[in-house]
CSV table of C-alpha atoms in Angstrom, one decimal:
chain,number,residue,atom,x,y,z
A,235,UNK,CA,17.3,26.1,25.2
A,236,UNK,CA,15.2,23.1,26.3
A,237,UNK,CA,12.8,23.7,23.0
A,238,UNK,CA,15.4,24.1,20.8
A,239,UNK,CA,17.2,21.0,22.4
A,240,UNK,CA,14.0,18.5,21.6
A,241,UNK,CA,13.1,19.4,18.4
A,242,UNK,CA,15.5,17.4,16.3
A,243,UNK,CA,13.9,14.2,18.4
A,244,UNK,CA,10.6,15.3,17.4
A,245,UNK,CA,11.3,16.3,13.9
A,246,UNK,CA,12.9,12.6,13.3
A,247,UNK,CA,10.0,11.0,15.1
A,248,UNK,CA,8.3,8.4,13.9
A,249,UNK,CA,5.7,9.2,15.6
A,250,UNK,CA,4.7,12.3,13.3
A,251,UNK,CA,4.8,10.0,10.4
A,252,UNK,CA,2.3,8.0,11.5
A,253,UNK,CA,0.3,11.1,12.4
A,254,UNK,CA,0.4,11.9,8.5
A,255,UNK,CA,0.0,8.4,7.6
A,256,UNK,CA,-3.0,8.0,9.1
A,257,UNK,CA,-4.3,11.0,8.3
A,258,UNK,CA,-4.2,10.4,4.8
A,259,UNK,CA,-5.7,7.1,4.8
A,260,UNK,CA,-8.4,8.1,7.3
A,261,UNK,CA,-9.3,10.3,4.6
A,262,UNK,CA,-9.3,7.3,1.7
A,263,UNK,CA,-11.3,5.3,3.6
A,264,UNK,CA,-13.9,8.3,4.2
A,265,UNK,CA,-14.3,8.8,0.3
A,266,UNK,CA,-14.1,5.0,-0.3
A,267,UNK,CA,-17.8,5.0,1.1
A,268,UNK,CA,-18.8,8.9,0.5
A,269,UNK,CA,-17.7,9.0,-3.5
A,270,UNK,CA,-19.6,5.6,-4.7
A,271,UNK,CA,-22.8,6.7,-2.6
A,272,UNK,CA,-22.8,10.0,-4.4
A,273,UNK,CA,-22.0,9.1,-7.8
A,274,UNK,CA,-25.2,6.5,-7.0
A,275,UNK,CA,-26.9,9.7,-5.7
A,276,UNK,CA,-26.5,11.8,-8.8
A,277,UNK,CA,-26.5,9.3,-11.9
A,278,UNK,CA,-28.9,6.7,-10.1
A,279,UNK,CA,-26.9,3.8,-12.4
A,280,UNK,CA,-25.3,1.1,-9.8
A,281,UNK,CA,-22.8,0.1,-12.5
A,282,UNK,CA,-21.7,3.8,-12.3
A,283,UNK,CA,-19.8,3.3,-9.1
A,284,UNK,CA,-18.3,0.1,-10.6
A,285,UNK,CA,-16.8,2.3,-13.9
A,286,UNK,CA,-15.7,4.5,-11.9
A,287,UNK,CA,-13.8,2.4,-9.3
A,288,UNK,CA,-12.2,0.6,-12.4
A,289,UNK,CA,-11.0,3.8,-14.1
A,290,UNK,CA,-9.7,5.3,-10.7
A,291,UNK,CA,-8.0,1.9,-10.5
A,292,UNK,CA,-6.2,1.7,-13.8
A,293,UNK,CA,-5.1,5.8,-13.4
A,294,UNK,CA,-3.2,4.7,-10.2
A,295,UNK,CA,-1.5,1.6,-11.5
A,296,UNK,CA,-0.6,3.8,-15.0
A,297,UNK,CA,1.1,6.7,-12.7
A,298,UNK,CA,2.3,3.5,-10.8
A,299,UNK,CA,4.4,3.0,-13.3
A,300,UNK,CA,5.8,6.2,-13.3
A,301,UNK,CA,6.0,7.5,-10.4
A,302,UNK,CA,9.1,5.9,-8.4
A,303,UNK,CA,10.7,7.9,-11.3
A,304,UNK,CA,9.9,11.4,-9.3
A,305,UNK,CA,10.2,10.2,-6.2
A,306,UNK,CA,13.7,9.3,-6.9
A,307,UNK,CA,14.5,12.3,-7.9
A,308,UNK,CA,13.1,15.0,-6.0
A,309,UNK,CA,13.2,15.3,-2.6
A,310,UNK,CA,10.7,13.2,-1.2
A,311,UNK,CA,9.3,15.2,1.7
A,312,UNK,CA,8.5,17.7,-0.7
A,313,UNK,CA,6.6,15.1,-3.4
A,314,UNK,CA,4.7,13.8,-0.3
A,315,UNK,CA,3.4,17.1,0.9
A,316,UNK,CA,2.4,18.7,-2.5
A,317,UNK,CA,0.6,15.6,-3.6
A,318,UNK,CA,-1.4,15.8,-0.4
A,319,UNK,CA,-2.2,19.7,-0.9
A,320,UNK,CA,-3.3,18.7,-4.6
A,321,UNK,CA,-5.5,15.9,-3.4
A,322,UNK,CA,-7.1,18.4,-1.2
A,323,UNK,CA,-7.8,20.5,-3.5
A,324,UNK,CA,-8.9,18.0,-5.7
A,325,UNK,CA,-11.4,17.0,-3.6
A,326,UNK,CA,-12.6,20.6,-3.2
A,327,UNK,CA,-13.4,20.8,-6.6
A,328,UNK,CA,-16.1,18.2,-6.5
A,329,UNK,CA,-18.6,20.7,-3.9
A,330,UNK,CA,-17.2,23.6,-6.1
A,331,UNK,CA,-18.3,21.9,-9.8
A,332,UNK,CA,-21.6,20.7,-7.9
A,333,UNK,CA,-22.4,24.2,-7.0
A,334,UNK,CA,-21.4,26.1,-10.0
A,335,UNK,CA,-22.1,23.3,-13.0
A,336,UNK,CA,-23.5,20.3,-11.0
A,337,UNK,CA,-21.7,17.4,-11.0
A,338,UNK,CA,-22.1,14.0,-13.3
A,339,UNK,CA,-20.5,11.1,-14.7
A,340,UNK,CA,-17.8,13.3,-16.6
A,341,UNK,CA,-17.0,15.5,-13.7
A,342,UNK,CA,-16.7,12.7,-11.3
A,343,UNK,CA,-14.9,10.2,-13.7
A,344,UNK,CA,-12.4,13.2,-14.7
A,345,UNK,CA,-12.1,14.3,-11.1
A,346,UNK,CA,-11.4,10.9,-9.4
A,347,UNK,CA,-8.5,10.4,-12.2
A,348,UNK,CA,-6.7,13.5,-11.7
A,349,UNK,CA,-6.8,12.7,-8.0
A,350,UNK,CA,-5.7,8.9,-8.4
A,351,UNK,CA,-2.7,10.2,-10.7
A,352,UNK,CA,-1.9,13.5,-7.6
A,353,UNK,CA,-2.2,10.6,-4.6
A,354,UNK,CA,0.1,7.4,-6.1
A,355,UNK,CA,3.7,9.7,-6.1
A,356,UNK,CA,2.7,11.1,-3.0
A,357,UNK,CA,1.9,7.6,-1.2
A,358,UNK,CA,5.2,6.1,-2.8
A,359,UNK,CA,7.0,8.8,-1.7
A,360,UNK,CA,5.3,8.8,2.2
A,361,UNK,CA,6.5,5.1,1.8
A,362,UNK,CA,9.9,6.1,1.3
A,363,UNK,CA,10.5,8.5,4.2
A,364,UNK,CA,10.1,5.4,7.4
A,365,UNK,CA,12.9,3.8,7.0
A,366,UNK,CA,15.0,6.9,7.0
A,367,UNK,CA,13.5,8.6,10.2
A,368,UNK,CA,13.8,4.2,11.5
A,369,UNK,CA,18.1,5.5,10.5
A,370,UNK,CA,17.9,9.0,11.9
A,371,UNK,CA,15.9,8.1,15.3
A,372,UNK,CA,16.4,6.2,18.5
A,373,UNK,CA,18.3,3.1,17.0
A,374,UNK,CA,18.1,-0.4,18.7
A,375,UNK,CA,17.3,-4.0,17.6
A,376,UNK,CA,14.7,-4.8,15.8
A,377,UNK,CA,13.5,-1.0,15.2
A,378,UNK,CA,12.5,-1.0,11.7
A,379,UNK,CA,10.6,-4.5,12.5
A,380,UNK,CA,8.8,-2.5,14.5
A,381,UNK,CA,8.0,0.5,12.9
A,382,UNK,CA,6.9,-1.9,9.3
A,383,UNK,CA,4.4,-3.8,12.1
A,384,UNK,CA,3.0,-0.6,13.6
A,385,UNK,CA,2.3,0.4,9.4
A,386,UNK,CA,0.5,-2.4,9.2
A,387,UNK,CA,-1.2,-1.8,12.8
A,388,UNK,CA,-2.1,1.9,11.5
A,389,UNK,CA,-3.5,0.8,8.1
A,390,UNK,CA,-5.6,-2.3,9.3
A,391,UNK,CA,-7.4,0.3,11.9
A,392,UNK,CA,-7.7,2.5,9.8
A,393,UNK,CA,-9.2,0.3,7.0
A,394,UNK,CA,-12.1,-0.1,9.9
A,395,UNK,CA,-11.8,3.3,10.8
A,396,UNK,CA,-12.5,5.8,7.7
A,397,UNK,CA,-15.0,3.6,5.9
A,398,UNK,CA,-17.2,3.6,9.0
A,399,UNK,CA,-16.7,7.2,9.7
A,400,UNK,CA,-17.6,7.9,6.2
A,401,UNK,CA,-21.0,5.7,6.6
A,402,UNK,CA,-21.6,7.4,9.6
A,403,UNK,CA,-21.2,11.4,7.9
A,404,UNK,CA,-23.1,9.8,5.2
A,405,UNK,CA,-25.8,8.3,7.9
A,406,UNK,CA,-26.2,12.0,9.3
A,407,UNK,CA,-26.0,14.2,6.2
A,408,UNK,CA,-26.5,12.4,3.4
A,409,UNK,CA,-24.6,12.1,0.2
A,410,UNK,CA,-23.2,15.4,-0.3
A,411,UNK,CA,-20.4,16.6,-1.9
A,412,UNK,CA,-19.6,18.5,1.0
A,413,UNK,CA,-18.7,15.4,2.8
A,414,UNK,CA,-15.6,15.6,0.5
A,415,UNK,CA,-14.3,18.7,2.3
A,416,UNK,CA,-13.6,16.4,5.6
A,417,UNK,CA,-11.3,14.3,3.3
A,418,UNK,CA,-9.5,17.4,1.9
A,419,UNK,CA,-9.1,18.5,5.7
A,420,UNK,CA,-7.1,15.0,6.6
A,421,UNK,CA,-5.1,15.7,3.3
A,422,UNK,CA,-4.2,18.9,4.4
A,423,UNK,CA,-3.3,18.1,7.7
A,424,UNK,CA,-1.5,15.1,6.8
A,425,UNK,CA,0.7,17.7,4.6
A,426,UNK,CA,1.2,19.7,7.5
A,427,UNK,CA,2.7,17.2,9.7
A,428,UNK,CA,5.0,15.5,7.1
A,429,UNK,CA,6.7,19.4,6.5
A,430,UNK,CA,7.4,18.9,10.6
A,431,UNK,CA,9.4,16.0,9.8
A,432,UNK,CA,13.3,16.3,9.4
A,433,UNK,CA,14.6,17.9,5.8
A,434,UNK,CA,17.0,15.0,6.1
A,435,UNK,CA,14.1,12.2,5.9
A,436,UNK,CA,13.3,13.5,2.4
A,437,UNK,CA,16.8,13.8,0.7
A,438,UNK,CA,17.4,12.2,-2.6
A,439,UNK,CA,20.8,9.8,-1.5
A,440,UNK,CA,22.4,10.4,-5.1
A,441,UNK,CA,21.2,12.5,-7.6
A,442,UNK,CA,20.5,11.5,-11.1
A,443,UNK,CA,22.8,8.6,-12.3
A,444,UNK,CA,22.2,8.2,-15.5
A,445,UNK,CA,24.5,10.8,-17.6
A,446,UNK,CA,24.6,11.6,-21.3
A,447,UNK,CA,21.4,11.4,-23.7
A,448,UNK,CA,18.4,13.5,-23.9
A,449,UNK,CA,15.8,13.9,-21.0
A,450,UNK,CA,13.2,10.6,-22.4
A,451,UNK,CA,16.3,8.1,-22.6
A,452,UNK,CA,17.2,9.7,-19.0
A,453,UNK,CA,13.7,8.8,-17.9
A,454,UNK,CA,13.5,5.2,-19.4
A,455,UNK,CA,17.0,4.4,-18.0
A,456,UNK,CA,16.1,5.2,-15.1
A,457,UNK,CA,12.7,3.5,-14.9
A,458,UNK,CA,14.3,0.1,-16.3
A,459,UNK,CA,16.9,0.3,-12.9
A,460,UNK,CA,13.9,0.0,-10.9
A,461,UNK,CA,12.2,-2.8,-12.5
A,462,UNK,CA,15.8,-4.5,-13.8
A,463,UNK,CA,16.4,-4.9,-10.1
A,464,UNK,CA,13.1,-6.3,-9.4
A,465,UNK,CA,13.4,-9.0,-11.3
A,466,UNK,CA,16.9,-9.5,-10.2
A,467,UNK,CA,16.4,-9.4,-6.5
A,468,UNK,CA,14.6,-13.1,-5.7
A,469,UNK,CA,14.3,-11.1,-2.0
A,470,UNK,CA,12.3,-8.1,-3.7
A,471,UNK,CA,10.7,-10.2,-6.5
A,472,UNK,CA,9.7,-13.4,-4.5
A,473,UNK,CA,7.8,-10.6,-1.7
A,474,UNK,CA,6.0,-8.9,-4.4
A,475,UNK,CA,4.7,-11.9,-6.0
A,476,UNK,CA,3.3,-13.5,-2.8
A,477,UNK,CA,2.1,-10.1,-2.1
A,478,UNK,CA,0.2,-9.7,-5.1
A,479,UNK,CA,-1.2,-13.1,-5.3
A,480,UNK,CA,-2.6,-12.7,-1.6
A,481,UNK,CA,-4.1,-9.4,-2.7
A,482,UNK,CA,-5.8,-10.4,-5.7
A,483,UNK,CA,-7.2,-13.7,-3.9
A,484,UNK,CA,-8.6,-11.3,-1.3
A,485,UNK,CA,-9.8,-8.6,-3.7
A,486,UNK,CA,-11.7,-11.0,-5.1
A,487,UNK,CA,-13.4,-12.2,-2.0
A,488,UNK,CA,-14.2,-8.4,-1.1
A,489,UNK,CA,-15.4,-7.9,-4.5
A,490,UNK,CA,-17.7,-11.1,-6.0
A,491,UNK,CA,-17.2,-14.0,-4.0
A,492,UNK,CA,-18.2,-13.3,-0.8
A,493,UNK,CA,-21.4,-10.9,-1.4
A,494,UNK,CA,-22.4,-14.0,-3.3
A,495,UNK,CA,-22.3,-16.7,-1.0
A,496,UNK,CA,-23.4,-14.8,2.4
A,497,UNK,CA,-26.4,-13.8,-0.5
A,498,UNK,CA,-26.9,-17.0,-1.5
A,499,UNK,CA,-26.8,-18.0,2.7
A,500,UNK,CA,-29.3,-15.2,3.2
A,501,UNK,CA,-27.4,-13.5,5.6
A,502,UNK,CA,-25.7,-10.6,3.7
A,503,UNK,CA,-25.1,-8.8,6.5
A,504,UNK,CA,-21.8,-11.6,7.0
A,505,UNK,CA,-20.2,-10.1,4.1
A,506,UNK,CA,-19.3,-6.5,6.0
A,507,UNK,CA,-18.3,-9.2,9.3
A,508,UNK,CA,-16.2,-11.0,7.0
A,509,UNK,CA,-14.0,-8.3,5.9
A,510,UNK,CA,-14.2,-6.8,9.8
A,511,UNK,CA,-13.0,-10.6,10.9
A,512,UNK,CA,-9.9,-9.8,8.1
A,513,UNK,CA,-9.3,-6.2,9.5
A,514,UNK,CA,-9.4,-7.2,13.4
A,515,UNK,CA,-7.4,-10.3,12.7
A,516,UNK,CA,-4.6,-7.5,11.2
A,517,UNK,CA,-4.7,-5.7,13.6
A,518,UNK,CA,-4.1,-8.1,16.6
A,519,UNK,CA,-1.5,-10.2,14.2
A,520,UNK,CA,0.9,-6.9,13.4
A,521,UNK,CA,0.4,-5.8,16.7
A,522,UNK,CA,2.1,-9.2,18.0
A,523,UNK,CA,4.7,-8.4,15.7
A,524,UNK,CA,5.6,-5.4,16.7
A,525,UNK,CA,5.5,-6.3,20.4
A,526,UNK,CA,7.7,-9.6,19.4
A,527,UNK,CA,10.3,-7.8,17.4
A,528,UNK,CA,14.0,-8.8,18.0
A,529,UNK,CA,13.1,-11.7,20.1
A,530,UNK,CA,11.0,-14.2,18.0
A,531,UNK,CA,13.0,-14.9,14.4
A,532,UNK,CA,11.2,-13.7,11.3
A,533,UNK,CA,11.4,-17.0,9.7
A,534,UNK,CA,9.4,-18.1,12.4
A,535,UNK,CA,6.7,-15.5,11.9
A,536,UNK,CA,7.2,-16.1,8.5
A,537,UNK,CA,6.2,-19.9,8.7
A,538,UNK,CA,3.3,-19.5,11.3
A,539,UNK,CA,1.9,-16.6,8.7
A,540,UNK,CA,2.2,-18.8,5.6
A,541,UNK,CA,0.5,-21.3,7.4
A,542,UNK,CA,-2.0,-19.7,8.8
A,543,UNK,CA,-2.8,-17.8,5.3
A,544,UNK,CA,-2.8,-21.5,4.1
A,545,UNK,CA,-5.5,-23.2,6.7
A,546,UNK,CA,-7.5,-19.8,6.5
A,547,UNK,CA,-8.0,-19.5,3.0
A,548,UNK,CA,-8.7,-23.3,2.8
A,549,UNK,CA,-11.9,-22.5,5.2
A,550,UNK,CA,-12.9,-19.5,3.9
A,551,UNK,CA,-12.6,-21.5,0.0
A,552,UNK,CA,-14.4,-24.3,1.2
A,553,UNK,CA,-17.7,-22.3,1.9
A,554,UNK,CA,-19.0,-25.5,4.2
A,555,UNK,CA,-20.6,-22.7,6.3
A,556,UNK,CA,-21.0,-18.9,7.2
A,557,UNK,CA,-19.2,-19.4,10.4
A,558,UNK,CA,-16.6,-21.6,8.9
A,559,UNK,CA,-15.9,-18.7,6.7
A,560,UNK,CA,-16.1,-16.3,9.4
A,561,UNK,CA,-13.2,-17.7,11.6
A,562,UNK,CA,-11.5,-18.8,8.3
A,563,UNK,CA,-11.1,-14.5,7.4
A,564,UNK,CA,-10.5,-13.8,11.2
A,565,UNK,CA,-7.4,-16.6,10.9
A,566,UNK,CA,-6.1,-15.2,7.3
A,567,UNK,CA,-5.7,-11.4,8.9
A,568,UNK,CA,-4.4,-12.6,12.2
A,569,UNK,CA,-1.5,-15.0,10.7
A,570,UNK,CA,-0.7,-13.2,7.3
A,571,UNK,CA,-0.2,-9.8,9.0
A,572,UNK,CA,3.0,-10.5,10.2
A,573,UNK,CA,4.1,-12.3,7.1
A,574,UNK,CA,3.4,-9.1,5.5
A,575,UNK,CA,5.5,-7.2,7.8
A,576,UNK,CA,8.6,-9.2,7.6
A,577,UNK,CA,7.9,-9.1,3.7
A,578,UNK,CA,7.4,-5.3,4.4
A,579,UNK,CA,11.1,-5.1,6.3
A,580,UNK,CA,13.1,-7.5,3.6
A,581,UNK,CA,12.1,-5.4,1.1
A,582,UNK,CA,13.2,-1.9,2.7
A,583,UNK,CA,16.9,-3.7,3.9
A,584,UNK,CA,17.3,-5.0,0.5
A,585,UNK,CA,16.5,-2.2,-1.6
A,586,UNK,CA,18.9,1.1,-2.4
A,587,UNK,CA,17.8,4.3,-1.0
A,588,UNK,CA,18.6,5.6,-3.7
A,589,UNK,CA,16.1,3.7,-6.1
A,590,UNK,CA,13.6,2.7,-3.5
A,591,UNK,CA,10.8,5.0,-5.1
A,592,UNK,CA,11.4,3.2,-8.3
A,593,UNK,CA,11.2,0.3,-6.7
A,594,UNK,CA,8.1,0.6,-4.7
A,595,UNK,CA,6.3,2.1,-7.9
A,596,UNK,CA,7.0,-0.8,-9.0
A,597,UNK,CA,5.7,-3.4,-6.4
A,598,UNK,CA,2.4,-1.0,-6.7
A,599,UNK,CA,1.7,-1.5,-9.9
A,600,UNK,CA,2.4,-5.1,-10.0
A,601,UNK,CA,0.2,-4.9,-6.9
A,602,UNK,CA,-2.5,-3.1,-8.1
A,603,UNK,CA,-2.8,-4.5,-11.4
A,604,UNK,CA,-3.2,-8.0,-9.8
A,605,UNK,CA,-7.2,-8.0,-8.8
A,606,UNK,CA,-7.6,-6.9,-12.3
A,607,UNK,CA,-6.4,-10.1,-13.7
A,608,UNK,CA,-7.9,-12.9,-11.1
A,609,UNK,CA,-11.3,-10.5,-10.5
A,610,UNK,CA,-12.8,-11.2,-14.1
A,611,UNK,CA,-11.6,-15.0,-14.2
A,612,UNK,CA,-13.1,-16.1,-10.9
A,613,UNK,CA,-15.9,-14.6,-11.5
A,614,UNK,CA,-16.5,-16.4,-14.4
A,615,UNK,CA,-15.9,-19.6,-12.8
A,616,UNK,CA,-18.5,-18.6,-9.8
A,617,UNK,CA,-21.2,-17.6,-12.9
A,618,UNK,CA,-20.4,-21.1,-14.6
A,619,UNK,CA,-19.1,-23.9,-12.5
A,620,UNK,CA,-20.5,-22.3,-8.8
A,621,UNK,CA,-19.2,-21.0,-6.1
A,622,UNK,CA,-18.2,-24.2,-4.2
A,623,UNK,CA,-15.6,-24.4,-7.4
A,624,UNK,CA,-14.5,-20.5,-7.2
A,625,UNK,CA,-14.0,-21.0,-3.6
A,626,UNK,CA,-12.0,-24.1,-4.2
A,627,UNK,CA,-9.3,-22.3,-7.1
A,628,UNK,CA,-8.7,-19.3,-4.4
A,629,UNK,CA,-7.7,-21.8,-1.8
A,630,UNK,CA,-5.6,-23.5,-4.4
A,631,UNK,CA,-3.7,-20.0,-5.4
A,632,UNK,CA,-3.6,-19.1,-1.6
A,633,UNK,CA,-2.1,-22.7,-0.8
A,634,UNK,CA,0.1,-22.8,-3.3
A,635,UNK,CA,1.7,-19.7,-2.7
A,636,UNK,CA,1.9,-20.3,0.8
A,637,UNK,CA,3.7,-23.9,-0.1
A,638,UNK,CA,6.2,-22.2,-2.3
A,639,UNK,CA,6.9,-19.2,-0.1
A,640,UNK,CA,7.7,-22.0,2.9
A,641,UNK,CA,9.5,-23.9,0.9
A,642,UNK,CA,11.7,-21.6,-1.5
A,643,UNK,CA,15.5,-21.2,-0.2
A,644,UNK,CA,15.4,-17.4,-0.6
A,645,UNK,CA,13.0,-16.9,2.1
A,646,UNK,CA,14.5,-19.4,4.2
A,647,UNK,CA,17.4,-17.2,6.0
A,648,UNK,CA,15.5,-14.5,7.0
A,649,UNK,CA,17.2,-13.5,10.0
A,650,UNK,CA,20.3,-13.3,8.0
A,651,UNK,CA,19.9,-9.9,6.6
A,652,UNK,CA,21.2,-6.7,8.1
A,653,UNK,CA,19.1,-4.9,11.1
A,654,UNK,CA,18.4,-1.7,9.0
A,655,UNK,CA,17.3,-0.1,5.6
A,656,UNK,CA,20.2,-0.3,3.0
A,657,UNK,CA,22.3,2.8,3.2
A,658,UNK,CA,24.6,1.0,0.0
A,659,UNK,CA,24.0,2.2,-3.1
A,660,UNK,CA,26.3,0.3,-5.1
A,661,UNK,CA,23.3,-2.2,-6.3
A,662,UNK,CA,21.7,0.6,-7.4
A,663,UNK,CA,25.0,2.1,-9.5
A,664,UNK,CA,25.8,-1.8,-10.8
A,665,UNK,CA,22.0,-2.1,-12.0
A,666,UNK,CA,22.4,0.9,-13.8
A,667,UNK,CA,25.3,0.1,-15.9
A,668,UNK,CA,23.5,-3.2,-17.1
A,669,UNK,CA,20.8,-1.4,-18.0
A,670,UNK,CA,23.1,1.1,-20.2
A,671,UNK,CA,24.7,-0.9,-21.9
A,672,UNK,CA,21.1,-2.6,-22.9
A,673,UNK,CA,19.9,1.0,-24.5
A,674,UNK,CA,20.5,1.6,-27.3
């Protein structure tokens, strides 16, 4: 009896999410370092790894776009664990080709989109499954604060983590498509432990709403609710665009501006430390969070994190020195991680079960789509007026948005939501009907 008695607790537990969670990334971060390195390996063209990054990129904000569509409408335990069993077989295939065909730039740019299109419904739909287990576990004040901090927590280690176990396999072996067969074992694993988690996590609330028409003006309808409401939630809208902004500001650090500079400082070697500084500073700022939660306010996080994103990027922009810069990243990870996190919770209480795949699609396109607008611009401005003056415009977009995201009246009652994710789906139903009567 005493088995059968714990296993609902375990089956609800958060704890086996996290498990899959990081399981999954562990194994991103491990091809993040292995799959560049071996595409350098076999086609010997360093712009190779770029293309191939880009098309990757724009496959996953594409199926972005999509992909909230599925999730709402098939169970979403069930999304999550097949896309990981594809991705692992996906990445199978590239030690398979090798030894059968060899592999080159076809096979890997072909490969790395069919696995970017398999992974994006099956993160979205991972996303989806927290804050149900946060309703159907151990319930208490500030839970779901919590559990979004300890996300964060999870994903900032891990963004440590699998890039430098992935230099180290690389360090010992070499770059070998075999390499790719530890990522397909996390994938795998990862789908094993989400099919431990309760049926009930992965339930669709509703099923379809949208009735009459045939099966492409079902589809459209129902991708238009997920965007309609975010644009008309300033809650949802106002944390995706502050989101976005932050990550193309620091995508663009990761990607030109800083090589650059610690280059132009000879001391390259900063430019890894940097983005460590950012990751450690996460880690230790959504850890805080998490301890804090249900006794310091979130507008009070909220603040601190603005302004810390503010003063950090103002230092790191200003590029007065390499340690300056240092402490300037270390400042912008510890204070924004929390911001993140109560941007993380508002948008789980205010969004529908029902449509919160649509809706998270959504944010991930927006989100991914945004280094791809400031990445080519700023560089430009490095390549023509400097870096002092590309340094200078991110500071401005991170200050700005900080400024506006203080300052705004929608993100100034932030303790006045409800404790949980929104079991309601009348938004979701009232949505809908404007966007059928806008169909034609």
């Amino acid at each position: 009896m005493a088995p059968h008695a714990t296993r609902p607790g375990v089956r609800s537990s958060a704890s086996v999410w996290f498990a899959s969670y990081g399981l999954s990334l562990l194994g991103k971060g491990i091809a993040s370092v292995v799959l560049p390195l071996l595409v350098l390996d076999r086609t010997g063209d360093a712009l190779a790894a770029g293309v191939l990054a880009t098309v990757a990129t724009a496959a996953s904000a594409a199926t972005g776009l999509v992909s909230g569509l599925l999730v709402d409408r098939i169970d979403r335990r069930v999304v999550s664990v097949v896309s990981d069993l594809l991705a692992a077989a996906s990445l199978v295939a590239l030690p398979v080709v090798d030894a059968l065909w060899g592999l080159d730039m076809a096979w890997f740019l072909a490969l790395a989109v069919v696995g970017a299109v398999i992974r994006v419904p099956g993160m979205t739909a991972q996303e989806t499954l927290l804050p149900v287990l946060a309703r159907l576990g151990r319930t208490g004040p500030g839970r779901l604060d919590r559990l979004i901090a300890t996300r964060e927590t999870v994903g900032n280690v891990l963004l440590l983590a699998g890039p430098g176990l992935g230099g180290l396999l690389v360090g010992l072996l070499g770059p070998t498509p075999v390499l790719m067969l530890v990522t397909a074992a996390t994938s795998l694993l990862a789908a094993l432990l989400t099919l431990v988690l309760d049926p009930r996590s992965g339930r669709i609330p509703r099923p379809d709403t949208v009735r009459g028409g045939n099966a492409v003006r079902r589809a459209v309808s129902d991708l238009l609710v997920g965007w309609t409401f975010l644009g008309r939630n300033r809650l949802v809208l106002g944390a995706t665009l502050i989101s976005s902004v932050l990550v193309a500001v620091l995508g663009s650090l990761q990607s030109t501006l800083m090589p650059a500079y610690f280059t132009a400082e000879d001391l390259p070697g900063l430019t890894g430390l940097t983005l460590s500084a950012i990751a450690a500073g996460s880690i230790v700022g959504s850890a805080l969070y998490a301890a804090s939660a249900g006794r310091i306010r979130r507008r009070t996080w909220f603040v601190v994190g603005m302004t810390g994103t503010l003063l950090g990027f103002a230092a790191v922009g200003s590029m007065a020195s390499p340690w300056l810069v240092l402490g300037g990243a270390a400042l912008v990870g510890l204070t924004n991680a929390p911001a993140a996190a109560v941007l993380g919770v508002l948008t789980v209480e205010a969004t529908p079960d029902a449509m919160r795949g649509r809706v998270l699609g959504a944010q991930n396109t927006v989100m991914l789509a945004a280094p791809a607008v400031t990445s080519a611009p700023l560089a430009a401005v490095a390549a023509t007026a400097g870096l002092p003056a590309a340094g200078a415009v991110i500071a401005v977009l991170a200050g700005v948005t900080a400024i506006a995201a203080v300052l705004v009246p929608t993100f100034r009652s932030l303790d006045d939501t409800p404790g949980g994710p929104a079991p309601d789906d009348d938004r979701a139903h009232g949505v809908d009907r404007i966007v059928q009567t806008t169909l034609p």
